PDB file of C-alpha atoms in Angstrom:
ATOM      1  CA  UNK P   1      16.070  34.574 -37.615  1.00 91.00           C
ATOM      2  CA  UNK P   2      16.511  32.862 -33.617  1.00 96.00           C
ATOM      3  CA  UNK P   3      12.874  32.070 -32.507  1.00 97.00           C
ATOM      4  CA  UNK P   4      12.036  31.003 -28.974  1.00 98.00           C
ATOM      5  CA  UNK P   5      14.248  30.659 -26.154  1.00 98.00           C
ATOM      6  CA  UNK P   6      13.750  26.544 -26.321  1.00 97.00           C
ATOM      7  CA  UNK P   7      15.600  26.413 -22.187  1.00 98.00           C
ATOM      8  CA  UNK P   8      18.077  27.519 -20.318  1.00 98.00           C
ATOM      9  CA  UNK P   9      20.925  24.386 -19.914  1.00 98.00           C
ATOM     10  CA  UNK P  10      21.977  24.317 -16.059  1.00 98.00           C
ATOM     11  CA  UNK P  11      24.588  22.223 -14.394  1.00 98.00           C
ATOM     12  CA  UNK P  12      24.101  21.145 -11.488  1.00 98.00           C
ATOM     13  CA  UNK P  13      26.441  19.473  -8.852  1.00 97.00           C
ATOM     14  CA  UNK P  14      23.932  16.872  -7.546  1.00 97.00           C
ATOM     15  CA  UNK P  15      20.528  15.964  -9.474  1.00 98.00           C
ATOM     16  CA  UNK P  16      18.049  15.448  -6.557  1.00 98.00           C
ATOM     17  CA  UNK P  17      18.543  18.123  -4.418  1.00 97.00           C
ATOM     18  CA  UNK P  18      18.483  20.342  -7.331  1.00 97.00           C
ATOM     19  CA  UNK P  19      15.369  18.920  -8.692  1.00 98.00           C
ATOM     20  CA  UNK P  20      14.288  18.891  -4.823  1.00 96.00           C
ATOM     21  CA  UNK P  21      14.645  22.774  -4.796  1.00 95.00           C
ATOM     22  CA  UNK P  22      12.669  23.595  -7.333  1.00 96.00           C
ATOM     23  CA  UNK P  23      10.242  21.002  -6.956  1.00 96.00           C
ATOM     24  CA  UNK P  24       9.162  21.828  -3.569  1.00 94.00           C
ATOM     25  CA  UNK P  25      10.964  25.264  -2.970  1.00 93.00           C
ATOM     26  CA  UNK P  26      10.434  27.167  -6.178  1.00 95.00           C
ATOM     27  CA  UNK P  27       7.158  24.228  -6.508  1.00 95.00           C
ATOM     28  CA  UNK P  28       7.885  23.975 -10.090  1.00 97.00           C
ATOM     29  CA  UNK P  29       6.790  20.802 -12.695  1.00 98.00           C
ATOM     30  CA  UNK P  30      10.074  19.092 -12.906  1.00 98.00           C
ATOM     31  CA  UNK P  31       9.867  15.655 -14.818  1.00 97.00           C
ATOM     32  CA  UNK P  32      11.473  12.077 -14.662  1.00 97.00           C
ATOM     33  CA  UNK P  33      15.700  12.248 -14.323  1.00 98.00           C
ATOM     34  CA  UNK P  34      16.880  11.477 -17.891  1.00 96.00           C
ATOM     35  CA  UNK P  35      19.324   9.402 -19.092  1.00 95.00           C
ATOM     36  CA  UNK P  36      21.272  11.343 -22.335  1.00 91.00           C
ATOM     37  CA  UNK P  37      24.149   8.848 -23.764  1.00 91.00           C
ATOM     38  CA  UNK P  38      24.919  10.243 -26.814  1.00 86.00           C
ATOM     39  CA  UNK P  39      25.598  13.744 -25.101  1.00 88.00           C
ATOM     40  CA  UNK P  40      27.037  12.371 -21.717  1.00 94.00           C
ATOM     41  CA  UNK P  41      23.905  14.219 -19.754  1.00 96.00           C
ATOM     42  CA  UNK P  42      21.207  12.748 -17.043  1.00 97.00           C
ATOM     43  CA  UNK P  43      18.748  15.116 -17.520  1.00 96.00           C
ATOM     44  CA  UNK P  44      15.761  17.661 -15.684  1.00 98.00           C
ATOM     45  CA  UNK P  45      13.269  18.619 -17.664  1.00 97.00           C
ATOM     46  CA  UNK P  46      11.786  22.024 -15.749  1.00 98.00           C
ATOM     47  CA  UNK P  47       8.655  23.614 -17.098  1.00 98.00           C
ATOM     48  CA  UNK P  48       8.031  26.744 -17.267  1.00 98.00           C
ATOM     49  CA  UNK P  49       4.901  27.779 -18.043  1.00 98.00           C
ATOM     50  CA  UNK P  50       7.014  29.534 -20.990  1.00 98.00           C
ATOM     51  CA  UNK P  51       9.892  27.866 -21.784  1.00 98.00           C
ATOM     52  CA  UNK P  52      12.508  25.072 -20.398  1.00 98.00           C
ATOM     53  CA  UNK P  53      15.123  24.923 -17.013  1.00 98.00           C
ATOM     54  CA  UNK P  54      17.588  21.936 -18.358  1.00 97.00           C
ATOM     55  CA  UNK P  55      19.762  20.375 -14.961  1.00 98.00           C
ATOM     56  CA  UNK P  56      22.399  18.317 -16.264  1.00 98.00           C
ATOM     57  CA  UNK P  57      24.287  16.079 -14.984  1.00 98.00           C
ATOM     58  CA  UNK P  58      26.939  14.068 -15.627  1.00 98.00           C
ATOM     59  CA  UNK P  59      27.063  11.173 -17.626  1.00 97.00           C
ATOM     60  CA  UNK P  60      30.355   8.770 -18.152  1.00 92.00           C
ATOM     61  CA  UNK P  61      33.516   9.446 -17.235  1.00 90.00           C
ATOM     62  CA  UNK P  62      34.142  11.137 -21.000  1.00 91.00           C
ATOM     63  CA  UNK P  63      30.579  13.494 -20.205  1.00 95.00           C
ATOM     64  CA  UNK P  64      31.255  17.476 -21.270  1.00 91.00           C
ATOM     65  CA  UNK P  65      29.384  18.763 -18.168  1.00 95.00           C
ATOM     66  CA  UNK P  66      32.805  17.395 -15.614  1.00 96.00           C
ATOM     67  CA  UNK P  67      35.300  19.771 -16.699  1.00 95.00           C
ATOM     68  CA  UNK P  68      32.592  22.750 -16.174  1.00 96.00           C
ATOM     69  CA  UNK P  69      31.512  21.236 -12.571  1.00 97.00           C
ATOM     70  CA  UNK P  70      35.419  21.156 -11.727  1.00 96.00           C
ATOM     71  CA  UNK P  71      35.449  24.508 -12.439  1.00 95.00           C
ATOM     72  CA  UNK P  72      31.877  25.280 -10.915  1.00 95.00           C
ATOM     73  CA  UNK P  73      31.662  23.251  -8.478  1.00 96.00           C
ATOM     74  CA  UNK P  74      28.492  25.610  -7.100  1.00 96.00           C
ATOM     75  CA  UNK P  75      27.200  24.327 -10.773  1.00 97.00           C
ATOM     76  CA  UNK P  76      25.734  26.779 -12.471  1.00 97.00           C
ATOM     77  CA  UNK P  77      24.131  27.969 -16.038  1.00 97.00           C
ATOM     78  CA  UNK P  78      25.498  26.086 -18.630  1.00 97.00           C
ATOM     79  CA  UNK P  79      24.000  27.345 -22.543  1.00 97.00           C
ATOM     80  CA  UNK P  80      20.397  29.312 -23.991  1.00 98.00           C
ATOM     81  CA  UNK P  81      19.367  27.038 -26.397  1.00 97.00           C
ATOM     82  CA  UNK P  82      17.670  29.945 -29.567  1.00 98.00           C
ATOM     83  CA  UNK P  83      14.928  27.907 -31.915  1.00 98.00           C
ATOM     84  CA  UNK P  84      15.873  28.058 -35.544  1.00 98.00           C
ATOM     85  CA  UNK P  85      13.493  27.504 -38.497  1.00 97.00           C
ATOM     86  CA  UNK P  86      16.534  26.022 -40.556  1.00 96.00           C
ATOM     87  CA  UNK P  87      19.184  24.740 -38.117  1.00 97.00           C
ATOM     88  CA  UNK P  88      21.962  24.669 -41.525  1.00 96.00           C
ATOM     89  CA  UNK P  89      21.077  27.942 -43.385  1.00 96.00           C
ATOM     90  CA  UNK P  90      21.601  29.719 -39.490  1.00 96.00           C
ATOM     91  CA  UNK P  91      24.732  28.356 -39.462  1.00 96.00           C
ATOM     92  CA  UNK P  92      26.459  28.872 -42.928  1.00 95.00           C
ATOM     93  CA  UNK P  93      24.758  33.121 -42.127  1.00 94.00           C
ATOM     94  CA  UNK P  94      26.883  33.034 -38.338  1.00 94.00           C
ATOM     95  CA  UNK P  95      30.316  31.099 -40.218  1.00 94.00           C
ATOM     96  CA  UNK P  96      29.586  34.315 -42.350  1.00 94.00           C
ATOM     97  CA  UNK P  97      29.736  36.636 -39.678  1.00 92.00           C
ATOM     98  CA  UNK P  98      32.608  35.140 -37.804  1.00 92.00           C
ATOM     99  CA  UNK P  99      30.986  33.084 -35.433  1.00 92.00           C
ATOM    100  CA  UNK P 100      32.944  29.585 -34.336  1.00 94.00           C
ATOM    101  CA  UNK P 101      30.829  26.697 -34.947  1.00 95.00           C
ATOM    102  CA  UNK P 102      31.945  23.644 -32.244  1.00 94.00           C
ATOM    103  CA  UNK P 103      33.104  20.144 -33.179  1.00 91.00           C
ATOM    104  CA  UNK P 104      32.713  19.151 -36.657  1.00 91.00           C
ATOM    105  CA  UNK P 105      30.181  22.139 -37.664  1.00 90.00           C
ATOM    106  CA  UNK P 106      27.689  19.673 -38.922  1.00 93.00           C
ATOM    107  CA  UNK P 107      23.725  19.401 -36.481  1.00 94.00           C
ATOM    108  CA  UNK P 108      23.961  16.161 -33.976  1.00 91.00           C
ATOM    109  CA  UNK P 109      20.496  14.939 -33.579  1.00 89.00           C
ATOM    110  CA  UNK P 110      20.238  17.438 -29.665  1.00 82.00           C
ATOM    111  CA  UNK P 111      17.939  15.784 -26.246  1.00 76.00           C
ATOM    112  CA  UNK P 112      14.887  16.643 -27.721  1.00 79.00           C
ATOM    113  CA  UNK P 113      15.415  15.063 -31.122  1.00 86.00           C
ATOM    114  CA  UNK P 114      16.090  18.047 -33.212  1.00 92.00           C
ATOM    115  CA  UNK P 115      18.915  18.880 -34.473  1.00 95.00           C
ATOM    116  CA  UNK P 116      21.729  20.991 -32.786  1.00 95.00           C
ATOM    117  CA  UNK P 117      24.961  22.760 -33.161  1.00 95.00           C
ATOM    118  CA  UNK P 118      26.534  24.360 -30.853  1.00 95.00           C
ATOM    119  CA  UNK P 119      28.237  28.312 -31.316  1.00 96.00           C
ATOM    120  CA  UNK P 120      31.575  29.262 -29.280  1.00 95.00           C
ATOM    121  CA  UNK P 121      31.186  30.899 -25.657  1.00 96.00           C
ATOM    122  CA  UNK P 122      33.339  34.070 -27.189  1.00 94.00           C
ATOM    123  CA  UNK P 123      32.120  34.472 -29.905  1.00 94.00           C
ATOM    124  CA  UNK P 124      28.716  35.279 -27.863  1.00 95.00           C
ATOM    125  CA  UNK P 125      29.602  37.501 -25.268  1.00 95.00           C
ATOM    126  CA  UNK P 126      30.781  34.648 -23.180  1.00 96.00           C
ATOM    127  CA  UNK P 127      28.352  32.291 -23.197  1.00 97.00           C
ATOM    128  CA  UNK P 128      27.449  28.668 -24.859  1.00 97.00           C
ATOM    129  CA  UNK P 129      25.109  28.791 -28.123  1.00 97.00           C
ATOM    130  CA  UNK P 130      22.714  26.059 -28.823  1.00 96.00           C
ATOM    131  CA  UNK P 131      20.883  26.447 -31.546  1.00 97.00           C
ATOM    132  CA  UNK P 132      17.446  23.579 -32.352  1.00 97.00           C
ATOM    133  CA  UNK P 133      15.858  22.494 -35.545  1.00 97.00           C
ATOM    134  CA  UNK P 134      12.226  22.753 -34.857  1.00 93.00           C
TER     135      UNK P 134
ATOM    136  CA  UNK A   1       5.777  28.731  -7.031  1.00 91.00           C
ATOM    137  CA  UNK A   2       7.297  30.261 -10.041  1.00 96.00           C
ATOM    138  CA  UNK A   3       5.528  31.169 -13.073  1.00 97.00           C
ATOM    139  CA  UNK A   4       6.550  32.409 -15.883  1.00 98.00           C
ATOM    140  CA  UNK A   5      11.140  32.894 -17.531  1.00 98.00           C
ATOM    141  CA  UNK A   6      10.641  36.724 -17.586  1.00 97.00           C
ATOM    142  CA  UNK A   7      13.828  37.046 -19.090  1.00 98.00           C
ATOM    143  CA  UNK A   8      17.841  35.936 -19.118  1.00 98.00           C
ATOM    144  CA  UNK A   9      20.192  39.139 -18.279  1.00 98.00           C
ATOM    145  CA  UNK A  10      23.721  38.622 -19.940  1.00 98.00           C
ATOM    146  CA  UNK A  11      26.973  40.901 -18.792  1.00 98.00           C
ATOM    147  CA  UNK A  12      28.839  42.345 -22.383  1.00 98.00           C
ATOM    148  CA  UNK A  13      31.150  44.248 -22.541  1.00 97.00           C
ATOM    149  CA  UNK A  14      30.570  45.308 -25.922  1.00 97.00           C
ATOM    150  CA  UNK A  15      26.599  47.232 -25.397  1.00 98.00           C
ATOM    151  CA  UNK A  16      27.016  48.483 -29.297  1.00 98.00           C
ATOM    152  CA  UNK A  17      28.741  45.471 -30.818  1.00 97.00           C
ATOM    153  CA  UNK A  18      26.469  42.532 -28.282  1.00 97.00           C
ATOM    154  CA  UNK A  19      23.189  44.645 -29.797  1.00 98.00           C
ATOM    155  CA  UNK A  20      23.855  44.649 -33.684  1.00 96.00           C
ATOM    156  CA  UNK A  21      25.074  40.814 -33.254  1.00 95.00           C
ATOM    157  CA  UNK A  22      21.552  40.228 -31.594  1.00 96.00           C
ATOM    158  CA  UNK A  23      19.978  41.917 -34.197  1.00 96.00           C
ATOM    159  CA  UNK A  24      21.669  41.421 -37.611  1.00 94.00           C
ATOM    160  CA  UNK A  25      23.629  37.857 -37.452  1.00 93.00           C
ATOM    161  CA  UNK A  26      20.631  36.428 -34.808  1.00 95.00           C
ATOM    162  CA  UNK A  27      18.691  38.443 -36.320  1.00 95.00           C
ATOM    163  CA  UNK A  28      16.401  39.013 -33.085  1.00 97.00           C
ATOM    164  CA  UNK A  29      14.741  42.237 -31.852  1.00 98.00           C
ATOM    165  CA  UNK A  30      16.899  44.149 -30.304  1.00 98.00           C
ATOM    166  CA  UNK A  31      15.976  47.913 -28.746  1.00 97.00           C
ATOM    167  CA  UNK A  32      18.163  50.774 -27.712  1.00 97.00           C
ATOM    168  CA  UNK A  33      20.209  51.511 -24.921  1.00 98.00           C
ATOM    169  CA  UNK A  34      18.145  51.857 -21.503  1.00 96.00           C
ATOM    170  CA  UNK A  35      20.159  53.567 -19.182  1.00 95.00           C
ATOM    171  CA  UNK A  36      18.915  52.710 -15.065  1.00 92.00           C
ATOM    172  CA  UNK A  37      20.905  54.989 -12.398  1.00 91.00           C
ATOM    173  CA  UNK A  38      18.910  53.357 -10.022  1.00 86.00           C
ATOM    174  CA  UNK A  39      20.555  49.761 -11.274  1.00 88.00           C
ATOM    175  CA  UNK A  40      23.787  50.828 -12.676  1.00 94.00           C
ATOM    176  CA  UNK A  41      23.290  49.065 -15.843  1.00 96.00           C
ATOM    177  CA  UNK A  42      22.768  49.920 -19.326  1.00 97.00           C
ATOM    178  CA  UNK A  43      20.089  47.300 -20.851  1.00 96.00           C
ATOM    179  CA  UNK A  44      19.103  46.913 -23.948  1.00 98.00           C
ATOM    180  CA  UNK A  45      16.338  44.353 -24.539  1.00 97.00           C
ATOM    181  CA  UNK A  46      16.331  41.657 -26.113  1.00 98.00           C
ATOM    182  CA  UNK A  47      12.508  40.546 -27.801  1.00 98.00           C
ATOM    183  CA  UNK A  48      12.252  37.030 -27.906  1.00 98.00           C
ATOM    184  CA  UNK A  49       8.702  35.567 -28.785  1.00 98.00           C
ATOM    185  CA  UNK A  50       8.479  33.054 -25.679  1.00 98.00           C
ATOM    186  CA  UNK A  51      10.608  35.614 -22.777  1.00 98.00           C
ATOM    187  CA  UNK A  52      13.801  38.693 -23.373  1.00 98.00           C
ATOM    188  CA  UNK A  53      17.471  38.476 -23.292  1.00 98.00           C
ATOM    189  CA  UNK A  54      18.646  41.601 -20.715  1.00 97.00           C
ATOM    190  CA  UNK A  55      22.056  42.487 -22.646  1.00 98.00           C
ATOM    191  CA  UNK A  56      23.881  44.550 -19.455  1.00 98.00           C
ATOM    192  CA  UNK A  57      27.061  46.811 -19.447  1.00 98.00           C
ATOM    193  CA  UNK A  58      28.277  48.674 -16.332  1.00 98.00           C
ATOM    194  CA  UNK A  59      27.082  51.929 -15.861  1.00 97.00           C
ATOM    195  CA  UNK A  60      29.183  54.045 -13.319  1.00 92.00           C
ATOM    196  CA  UNK A  61      32.221  53.226 -10.670  1.00 90.00           C
ATOM    197  CA  UNK A  62      29.335  50.852  -8.757  1.00 91.00           C
ATOM    198  CA  UNK A  63      27.579  49.415 -11.071  1.00 95.00           C
ATOM    199  CA  UNK A  64      27.069  44.852 -10.102  1.00 91.00           C
ATOM    200  CA  UNK A  65      28.946  44.682 -13.371  1.00 95.00           C
ATOM    201  CA  UNK A  66      31.633  45.617 -12.923  1.00 96.00           C
ATOM    202  CA  UNK A  67      32.993  43.116 -10.773  1.00 95.00           C
ATOM    203  CA  UNK A  68      31.196  40.548 -13.251  1.00 96.00           C
ATOM    204  CA  UNK A  69      32.833  41.571 -15.884  1.00 97.00           C
ATOM    205  CA  UNK A  70      36.581  41.869 -14.483  1.00 96.00           C
ATOM    206  CA  UNK A  71      35.943  38.126 -13.661  1.00 95.00           C
ATOM    207  CA  UNK A  72      34.561  37.129 -17.655  1.00 95.00           C
ATOM    208  CA  UNK A  73      35.969  39.127 -19.750  1.00 96.00           C
ATOM    209  CA  UNK A  74      34.491  38.177 -22.704  1.00 96.00           C
ATOM    210  CA  UNK A  75      30.840  38.430 -21.339  1.00 97.00           C
ATOM    211  CA  UNK A  76      28.969  35.768 -19.817  1.00 97.00           C
ATOM    212  CA  UNK A  77      25.251  35.218 -18.507  1.00 97.00           C
ATOM    213  CA  UNK A  78      24.839  37.014 -15.440  1.00 97.00           C
ATOM    214  CA  UNK A  79      21.742  36.267 -13.570  1.00 97.00           C
ATOM    215  CA  UNK A  80      18.224  34.527 -15.197  1.00 98.00           C
ATOM    216  CA  UNK A  81      14.957  36.014 -13.262  1.00 97.00           C
ATOM    217  CA  UNK A  82      11.463  33.876 -12.574  1.00 98.00           C
ATOM    218  CA  UNK A  83       7.968  36.310 -12.339  1.00 98.00           C
ATOM    219  CA  UNK A  84       6.297  35.625  -9.183  1.00 98.00           C
ATOM    220  CA  UNK A  85       2.914  36.518  -8.435  1.00 97.00           C
ATOM    221  CA  UNK A  86       3.698  37.929  -4.553  1.00 96.00           C
ATOM    222  CA  UNK A  87       7.345  37.641  -3.955  1.00 96.00           C
ATOM    223  CA  UNK A  88       7.215  38.336  -0.492  1.00 96.00           C
ATOM    224  CA  UNK A  89       5.030  35.583   0.131  1.00 96.00           C
ATOM    225  CA  UNK A  90       7.700  34.111  -2.115  1.00 96.00           C
ATOM    226  CA  UNK A  91      10.084  35.648   0.129  1.00 96.00           C
ATOM    227  CA  UNK A  92       9.395  33.563   3.445  1.00 95.00           C
ATOM    228  CA  UNK A  93       9.460  30.426   1.391  1.00 94.00           C
ATOM    229  CA  UNK A  94      12.493  30.501   0.836  1.00 94.00           C
ATOM    230  CA  UNK A  95      13.723  31.883   3.522  1.00 93.00           C
ATOM    231  CA  UNK A  96      12.250  29.291   5.737  1.00 93.00           C
ATOM    232  CA  UNK A  97      14.251  27.189   3.532  1.00 92.00           C
ATOM    233  CA  UNK A  98      17.341  28.635   4.114  1.00 92.00           C
ATOM    234  CA  UNK A  99      18.047  29.867   0.679  1.00 92.00           C
ATOM    235  CA  UNK A 100      19.386  33.532   0.971  1.00 94.00           C
ATOM    236  CA  UNK A 101      18.067  37.102   0.000  1.00 95.00           C
ATOM    237  CA  UNK A 102      20.324  39.386  -1.773  1.00 94.00           C
ATOM    238  CA  UNK A 103      20.898  42.800   0.680  1.00 91.00           C
ATOM    239  CA  UNK A 104      17.946  43.188   3.323  1.00 91.00           C
ATOM    240  CA  UNK A 105      15.751  41.522   1.931  1.00 90.00           C
ATOM    241  CA  UNK A 106      13.440  43.493   0.911  1.00 93.00           C
ATOM    242  CA  UNK A 107      12.280  43.976  -2.517  1.00 94.00           C
ATOM    243  CA  UNK A 108      14.131  46.903  -4.363  1.00 91.00           C
ATOM    244  CA  UNK A 109      11.507  48.544  -7.766  1.00 89.00           C
ATOM    245  CA  UNK A 110      13.554  46.347 -10.522  1.00 82.00           C
ATOM    246  CA  UNK A 111      14.350  47.505 -14.689  1.00 76.00           C
ATOM    247  CA  UNK A 112      10.933  46.825 -15.304  1.00 79.00           C
ATOM    248  CA  UNK A 113       9.210  48.802 -12.526  1.00 86.00           C
ATOM    249  CA  UNK A 114       8.435  46.105 -10.548  1.00 92.00           C
ATOM    250  CA  UNK A 115       9.867  44.530  -6.795  1.00 95.00           C
ATOM    251  CA  UNK A 116      12.426  42.064  -7.148  1.00 95.00           C
ATOM    252  CA  UNK A 117      14.471  39.948  -5.191  1.00 95.00           C
ATOM    253  CA  UNK A 118      18.486  38.515  -6.024  1.00 95.00           C
ATOM    254  CA  UNK A 119      18.705  35.236  -3.864  1.00 96.00           C
ATOM    255  CA  UNK A 120      21.681  33.368  -3.592  1.00 95.00           C
ATOM    256  CA  UNK A 121      24.440  31.685  -6.543  1.00 96.00           C
ATOM    257  CA  UNK A 122      25.157  29.527  -3.343  1.00 94.00           C
ATOM    258  CA  UNK A 123      21.504  28.521  -2.482  1.00 93.00           C
ATOM    259  CA  UNK A 124      20.604  27.717  -5.751  1.00 95.00           C
ATOM    260  CA  UNK A 125      23.376  25.818  -7.962  1.00 95.00           C
ATOM    261  CA  UNK A 126      25.645  28.807  -8.706  1.00 96.00           C
ATOM    262  CA  UNK A 127      22.838  30.453 -10.760  1.00 97.00           C
ATOM    263  CA  UNK A 128      22.000  34.065  -9.282  1.00 97.00           C
ATOM    264  CA  UNK A 129      18.455  34.294  -9.260  1.00 97.00           C
ATOM    265  CA  UNK A 130      15.817  37.109  -9.453  1.00 96.00           C
ATOM    266  CA  UNK A 131      12.622  37.180  -8.204  1.00 97.00           C
ATOM    267  CA  UNK A 132      10.426  39.182 -10.368  1.00 97.00           C
ATOM    268  CA  UNK A 133       6.320  40.075  -8.889  1.00 97.00           C
ATOM    269  CA  UNK A 134       4.763  39.772 -11.705  1.00 93.00           C
TER     270      UNK A 134
END
């Protein structure tokens, strides 16, 4: 069911410093910051040859990243995203297996303009998993 | 400097259950458990089309995963691994930038038989980063 690893998302306390570290010290291809007001984040994409790293920084007081950075002031890996071909079929299979889908259970449009869902970390080895329909 | 994302490593409290979940519920290609006594882990590789997920489970009382699972009983993402062409050149550049290399600072042979180093999470946005020479 799952396909490619679309991205690994890392919440960071200083977006400019983290971007500079990936660009200068690690020599990676780092994009410009993009505000995603619908998701409460500013995102910087790092393009690796086979996948992406997403640096996440809070945008607004209601950002879902605020609580994460309070618990992890140095930052940390926030979620991983797997691609699926049919997000509703994936959701229904996961729900049948007992896994909890976060929020309303209906896909939202994610940062890449594609339908996404998040799965409960307690059902996936403490890992917040995003599914993105491609 | 960094190339492909070689893998994402997830520490899990129940290797058989996590393997079954990835194989059956998520429909991924899941390998057989491999003991890595030199690293204190039993590993299950999940092959995605573009990268790998490594499920990690403690092997032995001195396993580096024991402490992680004590702090994170449900499991969690333990590290991410970037490929580099020249691990000594990468290490020296990182040290010059002020990043701390864990252990002796000399590469060890990792679970894939290649030289690896780990970088201090506090220097990388709370993320434990492994570098693997390919």
